JSON list of C-alpha atoms in Angstrom, two decimals:
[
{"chain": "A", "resi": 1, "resn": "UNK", "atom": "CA", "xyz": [-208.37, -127.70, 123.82]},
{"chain": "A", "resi": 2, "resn": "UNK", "atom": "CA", "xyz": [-210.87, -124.76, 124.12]},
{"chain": "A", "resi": 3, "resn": "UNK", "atom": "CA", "xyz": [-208.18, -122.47, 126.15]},
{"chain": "A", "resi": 4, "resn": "UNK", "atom": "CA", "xyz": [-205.13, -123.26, 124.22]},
{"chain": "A", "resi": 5, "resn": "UNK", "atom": "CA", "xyz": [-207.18, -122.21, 120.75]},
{"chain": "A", "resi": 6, "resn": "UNK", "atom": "CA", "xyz": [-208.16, -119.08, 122.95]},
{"chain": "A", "resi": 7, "resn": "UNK", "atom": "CA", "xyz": [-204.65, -118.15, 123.93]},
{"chain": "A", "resi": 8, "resn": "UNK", "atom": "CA", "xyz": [-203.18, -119.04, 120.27]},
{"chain": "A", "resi": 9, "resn": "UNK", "atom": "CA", "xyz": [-206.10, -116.67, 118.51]},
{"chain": "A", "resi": 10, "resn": "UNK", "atom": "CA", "xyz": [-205.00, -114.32, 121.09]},
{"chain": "A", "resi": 11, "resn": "UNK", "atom": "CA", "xyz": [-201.41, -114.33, 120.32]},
{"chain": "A", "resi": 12, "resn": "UNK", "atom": "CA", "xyz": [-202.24, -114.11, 116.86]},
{"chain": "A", "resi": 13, "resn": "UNK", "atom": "CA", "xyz": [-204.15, -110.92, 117.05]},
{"chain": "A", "resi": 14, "resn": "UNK", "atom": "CA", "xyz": [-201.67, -109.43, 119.38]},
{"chain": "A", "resi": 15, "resn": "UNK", "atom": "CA", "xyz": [-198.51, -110.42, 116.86]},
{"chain": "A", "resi": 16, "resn": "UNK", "atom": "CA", "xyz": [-200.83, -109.13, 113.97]},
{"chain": "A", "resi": 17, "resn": "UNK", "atom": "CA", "xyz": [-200.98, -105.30, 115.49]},
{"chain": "A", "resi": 18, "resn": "UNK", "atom": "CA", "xyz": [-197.44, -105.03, 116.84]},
{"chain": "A", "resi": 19, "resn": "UNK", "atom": "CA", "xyz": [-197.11, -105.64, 113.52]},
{"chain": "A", "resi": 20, "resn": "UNK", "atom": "CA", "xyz": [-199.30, -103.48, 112.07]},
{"chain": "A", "resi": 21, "resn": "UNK", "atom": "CA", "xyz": [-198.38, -100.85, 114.29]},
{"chain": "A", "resi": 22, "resn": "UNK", "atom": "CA", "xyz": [-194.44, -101.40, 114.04]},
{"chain": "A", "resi": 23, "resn": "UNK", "atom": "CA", "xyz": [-195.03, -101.16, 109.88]},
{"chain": "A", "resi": 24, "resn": "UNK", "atom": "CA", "xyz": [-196.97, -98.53, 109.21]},
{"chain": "A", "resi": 25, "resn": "UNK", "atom": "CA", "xyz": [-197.44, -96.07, 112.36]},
{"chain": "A", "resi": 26, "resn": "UNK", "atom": "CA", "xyz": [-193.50, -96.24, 113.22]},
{"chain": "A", "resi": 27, "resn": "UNK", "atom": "CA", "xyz": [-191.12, -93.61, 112.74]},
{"chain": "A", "resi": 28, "resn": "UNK", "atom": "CA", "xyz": [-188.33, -95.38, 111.40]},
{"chain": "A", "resi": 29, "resn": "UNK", "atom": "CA", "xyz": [-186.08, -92.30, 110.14]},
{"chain": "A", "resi": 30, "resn": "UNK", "atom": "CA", "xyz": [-186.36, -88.81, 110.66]},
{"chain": "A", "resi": 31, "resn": "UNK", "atom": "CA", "xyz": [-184.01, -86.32, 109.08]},
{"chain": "A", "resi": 32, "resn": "UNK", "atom": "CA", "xyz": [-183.58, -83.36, 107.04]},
{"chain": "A", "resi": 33, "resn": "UNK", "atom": "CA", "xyz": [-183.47, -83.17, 103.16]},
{"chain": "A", "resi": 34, "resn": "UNK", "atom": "CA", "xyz": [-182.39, -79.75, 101.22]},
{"chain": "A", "resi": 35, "resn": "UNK", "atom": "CA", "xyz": [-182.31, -79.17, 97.66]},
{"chain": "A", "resi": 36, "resn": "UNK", "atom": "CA", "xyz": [-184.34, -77.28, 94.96]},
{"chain": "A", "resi": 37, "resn": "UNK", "atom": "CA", "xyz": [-188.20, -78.28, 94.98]},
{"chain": "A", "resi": 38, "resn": "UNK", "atom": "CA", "xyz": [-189.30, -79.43, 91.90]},
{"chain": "A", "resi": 39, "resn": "UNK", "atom": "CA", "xyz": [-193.28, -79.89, 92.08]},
{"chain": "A", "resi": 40, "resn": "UNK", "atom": "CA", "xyz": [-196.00, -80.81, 94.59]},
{"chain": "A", "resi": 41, "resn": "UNK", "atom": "CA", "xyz": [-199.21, -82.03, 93.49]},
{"chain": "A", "resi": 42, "resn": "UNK", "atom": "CA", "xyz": [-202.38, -83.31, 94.63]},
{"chain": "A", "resi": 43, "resn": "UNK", "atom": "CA", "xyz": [-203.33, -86.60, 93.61]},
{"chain": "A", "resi": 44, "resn": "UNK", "atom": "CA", "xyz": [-205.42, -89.95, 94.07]},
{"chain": "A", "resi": 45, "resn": "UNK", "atom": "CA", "xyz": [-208.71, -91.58, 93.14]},
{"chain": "A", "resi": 46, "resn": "UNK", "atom": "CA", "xyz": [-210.13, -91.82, 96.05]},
{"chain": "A", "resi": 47, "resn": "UNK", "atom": "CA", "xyz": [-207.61, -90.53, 99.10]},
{"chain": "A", "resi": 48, "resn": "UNK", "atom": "CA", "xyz": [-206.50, -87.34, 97.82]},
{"chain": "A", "resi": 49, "resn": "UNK", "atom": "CA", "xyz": [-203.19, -86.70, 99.06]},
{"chain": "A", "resi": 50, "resn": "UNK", "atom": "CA", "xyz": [-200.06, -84.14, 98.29]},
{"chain": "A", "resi": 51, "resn": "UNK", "atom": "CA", "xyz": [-197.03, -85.62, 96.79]},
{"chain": "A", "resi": 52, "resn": "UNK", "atom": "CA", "xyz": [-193.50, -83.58, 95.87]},
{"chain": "A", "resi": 53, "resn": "UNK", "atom": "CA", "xyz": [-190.12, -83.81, 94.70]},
{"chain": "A", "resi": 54, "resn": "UNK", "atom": "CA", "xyz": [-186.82, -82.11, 95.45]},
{"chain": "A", "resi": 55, "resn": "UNK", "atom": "CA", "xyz": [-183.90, -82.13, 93.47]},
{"chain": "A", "resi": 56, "resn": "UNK", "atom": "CA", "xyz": [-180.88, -82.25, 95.80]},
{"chain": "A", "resi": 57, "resn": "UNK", "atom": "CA", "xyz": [-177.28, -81.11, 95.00]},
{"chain": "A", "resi": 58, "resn": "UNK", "atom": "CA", "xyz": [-174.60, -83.26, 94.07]},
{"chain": "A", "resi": 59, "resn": "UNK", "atom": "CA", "xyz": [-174.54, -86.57, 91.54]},
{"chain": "A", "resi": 60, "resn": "UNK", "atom": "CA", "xyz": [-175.54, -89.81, 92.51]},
{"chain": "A", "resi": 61, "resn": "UNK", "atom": "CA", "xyz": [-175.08, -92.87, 90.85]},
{"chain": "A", "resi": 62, "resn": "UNK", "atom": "CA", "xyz": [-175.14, -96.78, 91.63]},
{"chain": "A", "resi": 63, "resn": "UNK", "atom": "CA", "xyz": [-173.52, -97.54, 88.57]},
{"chain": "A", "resi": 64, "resn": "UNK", "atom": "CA", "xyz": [-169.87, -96.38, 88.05]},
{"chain": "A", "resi": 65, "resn": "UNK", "atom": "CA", "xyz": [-169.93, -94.07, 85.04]},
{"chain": "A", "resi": 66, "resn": "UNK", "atom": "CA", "xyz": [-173.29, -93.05, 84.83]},
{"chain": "A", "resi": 67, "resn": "UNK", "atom": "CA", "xyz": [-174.69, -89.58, 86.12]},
{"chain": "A", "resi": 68, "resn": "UNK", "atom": "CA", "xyz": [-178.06, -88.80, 87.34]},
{"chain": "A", "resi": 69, "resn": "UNK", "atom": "CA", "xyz": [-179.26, -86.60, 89.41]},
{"chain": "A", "resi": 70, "resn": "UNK", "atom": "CA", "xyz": [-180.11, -87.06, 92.58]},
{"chain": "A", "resi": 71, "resn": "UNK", "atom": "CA", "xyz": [-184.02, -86.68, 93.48]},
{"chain": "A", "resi": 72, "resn": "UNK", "atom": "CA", "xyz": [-186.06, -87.27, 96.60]},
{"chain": "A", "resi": 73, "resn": "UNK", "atom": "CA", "xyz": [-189.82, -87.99, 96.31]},
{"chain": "A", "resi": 74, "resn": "UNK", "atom": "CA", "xyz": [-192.10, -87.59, 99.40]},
{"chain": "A", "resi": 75, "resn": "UNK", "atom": "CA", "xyz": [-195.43, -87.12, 100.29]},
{"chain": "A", "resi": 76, "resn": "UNK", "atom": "CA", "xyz": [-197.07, -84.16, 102.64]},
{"chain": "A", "resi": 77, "resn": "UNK", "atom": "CA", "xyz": [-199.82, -85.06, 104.98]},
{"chain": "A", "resi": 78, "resn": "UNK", "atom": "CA", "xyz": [-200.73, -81.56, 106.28]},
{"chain": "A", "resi": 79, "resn": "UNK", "atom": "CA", "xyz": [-202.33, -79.06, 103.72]},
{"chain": "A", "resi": 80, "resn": "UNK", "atom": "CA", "xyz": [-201.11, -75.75, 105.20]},
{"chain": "A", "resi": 81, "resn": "UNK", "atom": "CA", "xyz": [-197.58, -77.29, 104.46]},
{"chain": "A", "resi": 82, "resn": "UNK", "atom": "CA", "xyz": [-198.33, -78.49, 100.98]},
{"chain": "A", "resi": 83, "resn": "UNK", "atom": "CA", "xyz": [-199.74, -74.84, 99.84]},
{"chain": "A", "resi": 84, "resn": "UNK", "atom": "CA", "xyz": [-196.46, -72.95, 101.35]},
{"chain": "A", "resi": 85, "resn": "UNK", "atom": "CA", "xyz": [-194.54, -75.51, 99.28]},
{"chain": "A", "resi": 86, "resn": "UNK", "atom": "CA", "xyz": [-197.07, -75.32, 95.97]},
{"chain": "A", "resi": 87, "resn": "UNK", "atom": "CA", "xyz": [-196.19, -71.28, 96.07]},
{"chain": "A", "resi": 88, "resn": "UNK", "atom": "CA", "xyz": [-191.91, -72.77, 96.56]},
{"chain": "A", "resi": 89, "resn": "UNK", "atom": "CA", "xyz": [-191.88, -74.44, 93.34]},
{"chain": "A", "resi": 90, "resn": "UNK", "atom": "CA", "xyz": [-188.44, -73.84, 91.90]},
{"chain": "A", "resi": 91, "resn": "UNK", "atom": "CA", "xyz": [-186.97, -72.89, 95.29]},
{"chain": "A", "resi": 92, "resn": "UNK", "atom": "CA", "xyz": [-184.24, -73.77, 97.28]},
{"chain": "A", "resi": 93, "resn": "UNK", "atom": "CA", "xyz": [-185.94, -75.61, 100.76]},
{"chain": "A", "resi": 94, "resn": "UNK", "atom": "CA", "xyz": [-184.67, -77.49, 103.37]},
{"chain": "A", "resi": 95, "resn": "UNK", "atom": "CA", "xyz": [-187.65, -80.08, 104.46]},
{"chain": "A", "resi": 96, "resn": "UNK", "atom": "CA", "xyz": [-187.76, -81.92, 107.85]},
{"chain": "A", "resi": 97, "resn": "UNK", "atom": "CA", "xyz": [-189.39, -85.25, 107.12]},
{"chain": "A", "resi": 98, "resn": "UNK", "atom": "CA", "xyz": [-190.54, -88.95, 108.83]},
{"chain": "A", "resi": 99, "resn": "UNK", "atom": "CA", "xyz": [-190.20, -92.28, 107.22]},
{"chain": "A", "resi": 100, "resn": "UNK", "atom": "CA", "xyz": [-192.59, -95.25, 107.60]},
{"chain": "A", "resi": 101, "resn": "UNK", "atom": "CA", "xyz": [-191.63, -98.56, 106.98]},
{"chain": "A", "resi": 102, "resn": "UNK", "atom": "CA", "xyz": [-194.58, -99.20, 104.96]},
{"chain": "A", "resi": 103, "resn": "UNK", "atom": "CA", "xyz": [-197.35, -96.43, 103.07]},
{"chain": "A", "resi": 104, "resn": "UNK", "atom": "CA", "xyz": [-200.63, -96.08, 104.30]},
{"chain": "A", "resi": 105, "resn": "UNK", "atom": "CA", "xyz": [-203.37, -94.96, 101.29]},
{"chain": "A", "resi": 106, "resn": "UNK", "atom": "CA", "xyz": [-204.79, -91.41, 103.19]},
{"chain": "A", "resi": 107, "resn": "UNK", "atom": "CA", "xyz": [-200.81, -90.51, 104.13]},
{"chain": "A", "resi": 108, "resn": "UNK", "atom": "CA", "xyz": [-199.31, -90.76, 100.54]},
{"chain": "A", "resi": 109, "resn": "UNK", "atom": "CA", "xyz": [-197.41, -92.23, 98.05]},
{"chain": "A", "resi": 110, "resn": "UNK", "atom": "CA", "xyz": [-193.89, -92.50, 99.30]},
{"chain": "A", "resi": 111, "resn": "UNK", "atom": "CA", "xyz": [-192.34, -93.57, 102.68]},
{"chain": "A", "resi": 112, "resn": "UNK", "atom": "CA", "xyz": [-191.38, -90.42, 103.23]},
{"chain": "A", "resi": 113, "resn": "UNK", "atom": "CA", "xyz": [-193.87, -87.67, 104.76]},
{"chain": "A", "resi": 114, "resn": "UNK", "atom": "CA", "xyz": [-192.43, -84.11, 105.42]},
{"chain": "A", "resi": 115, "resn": "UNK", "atom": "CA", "xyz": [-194.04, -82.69, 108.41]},
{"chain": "A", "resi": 116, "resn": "UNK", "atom": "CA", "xyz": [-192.02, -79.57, 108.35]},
{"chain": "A", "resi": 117, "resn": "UNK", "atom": "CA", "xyz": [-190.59, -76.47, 106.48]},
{"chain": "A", "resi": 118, "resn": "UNK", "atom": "CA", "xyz": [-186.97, -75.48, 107.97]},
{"chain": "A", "resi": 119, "resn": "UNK", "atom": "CA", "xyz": [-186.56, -72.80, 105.47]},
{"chain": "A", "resi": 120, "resn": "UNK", "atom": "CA", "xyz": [-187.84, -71.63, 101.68]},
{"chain": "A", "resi": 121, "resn": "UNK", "atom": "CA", "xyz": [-184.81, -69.20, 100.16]},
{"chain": "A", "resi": 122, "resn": "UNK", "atom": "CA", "xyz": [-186.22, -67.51, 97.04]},
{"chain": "A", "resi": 123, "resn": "UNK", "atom": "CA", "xyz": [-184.02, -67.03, 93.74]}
]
């Protein structure tokens, strides 16, 4: 009785960080994303971390009828990439950027974390 309990805790823990790892350490998508930035700010009570948005050409809309504009929000886990975009506010940039399958507290916000600046064309 003692080795099957052993072997089903060990399962258990073994399930629990494939799982773990699978969720939130994963690169599910990676892709590129252009458009005009928006903002980037630093936020958070207690893991301070950058956060953006872009505003990307074109309309987008679920609902037929309805126009809104199409906007993709995303955090930045490297500094030296968050001040180059602080200075881009208003900007047209094209962002390489990684998405997670789940959002860890000292990575950001969103799902999405740009790791990369392609290129920053000023108006």
């Amino acid at each position: 009785m003692k080795k099957f309990a052993g072997i089903f805790v060990g399962v258990l823990v073994a399930g629990f960080v494939v799982f773990v790892g699978i969720r939130y350490f994963s690169v599910f998508e990676d892709g590129y994303r252009a458009g005009t930035l928006n903002y980037v700010v630093r936020k958070g009570y207690i893991w301070k971390t950058y956060e953006g948005e872009l505003i990307q050409t074109g309309i987008k809309s679920k609902t037929p009828g309805v126009i809104q504009s199409n906007q993709f929000d995303f955090s930045i886990d490297d500094p030296a990439i968050a001040q180059r975009l602080e200075l881009a506010s208003g900007k047209e940039v094209n962002l390489h950027y990684k998405r997670y399958f789940g959002t860890l507290p000292w990575r950001g916000y969103n799902k999405y974390i740009v790791d990369s600046i392609v290129s920053i064309e000023g108006k």
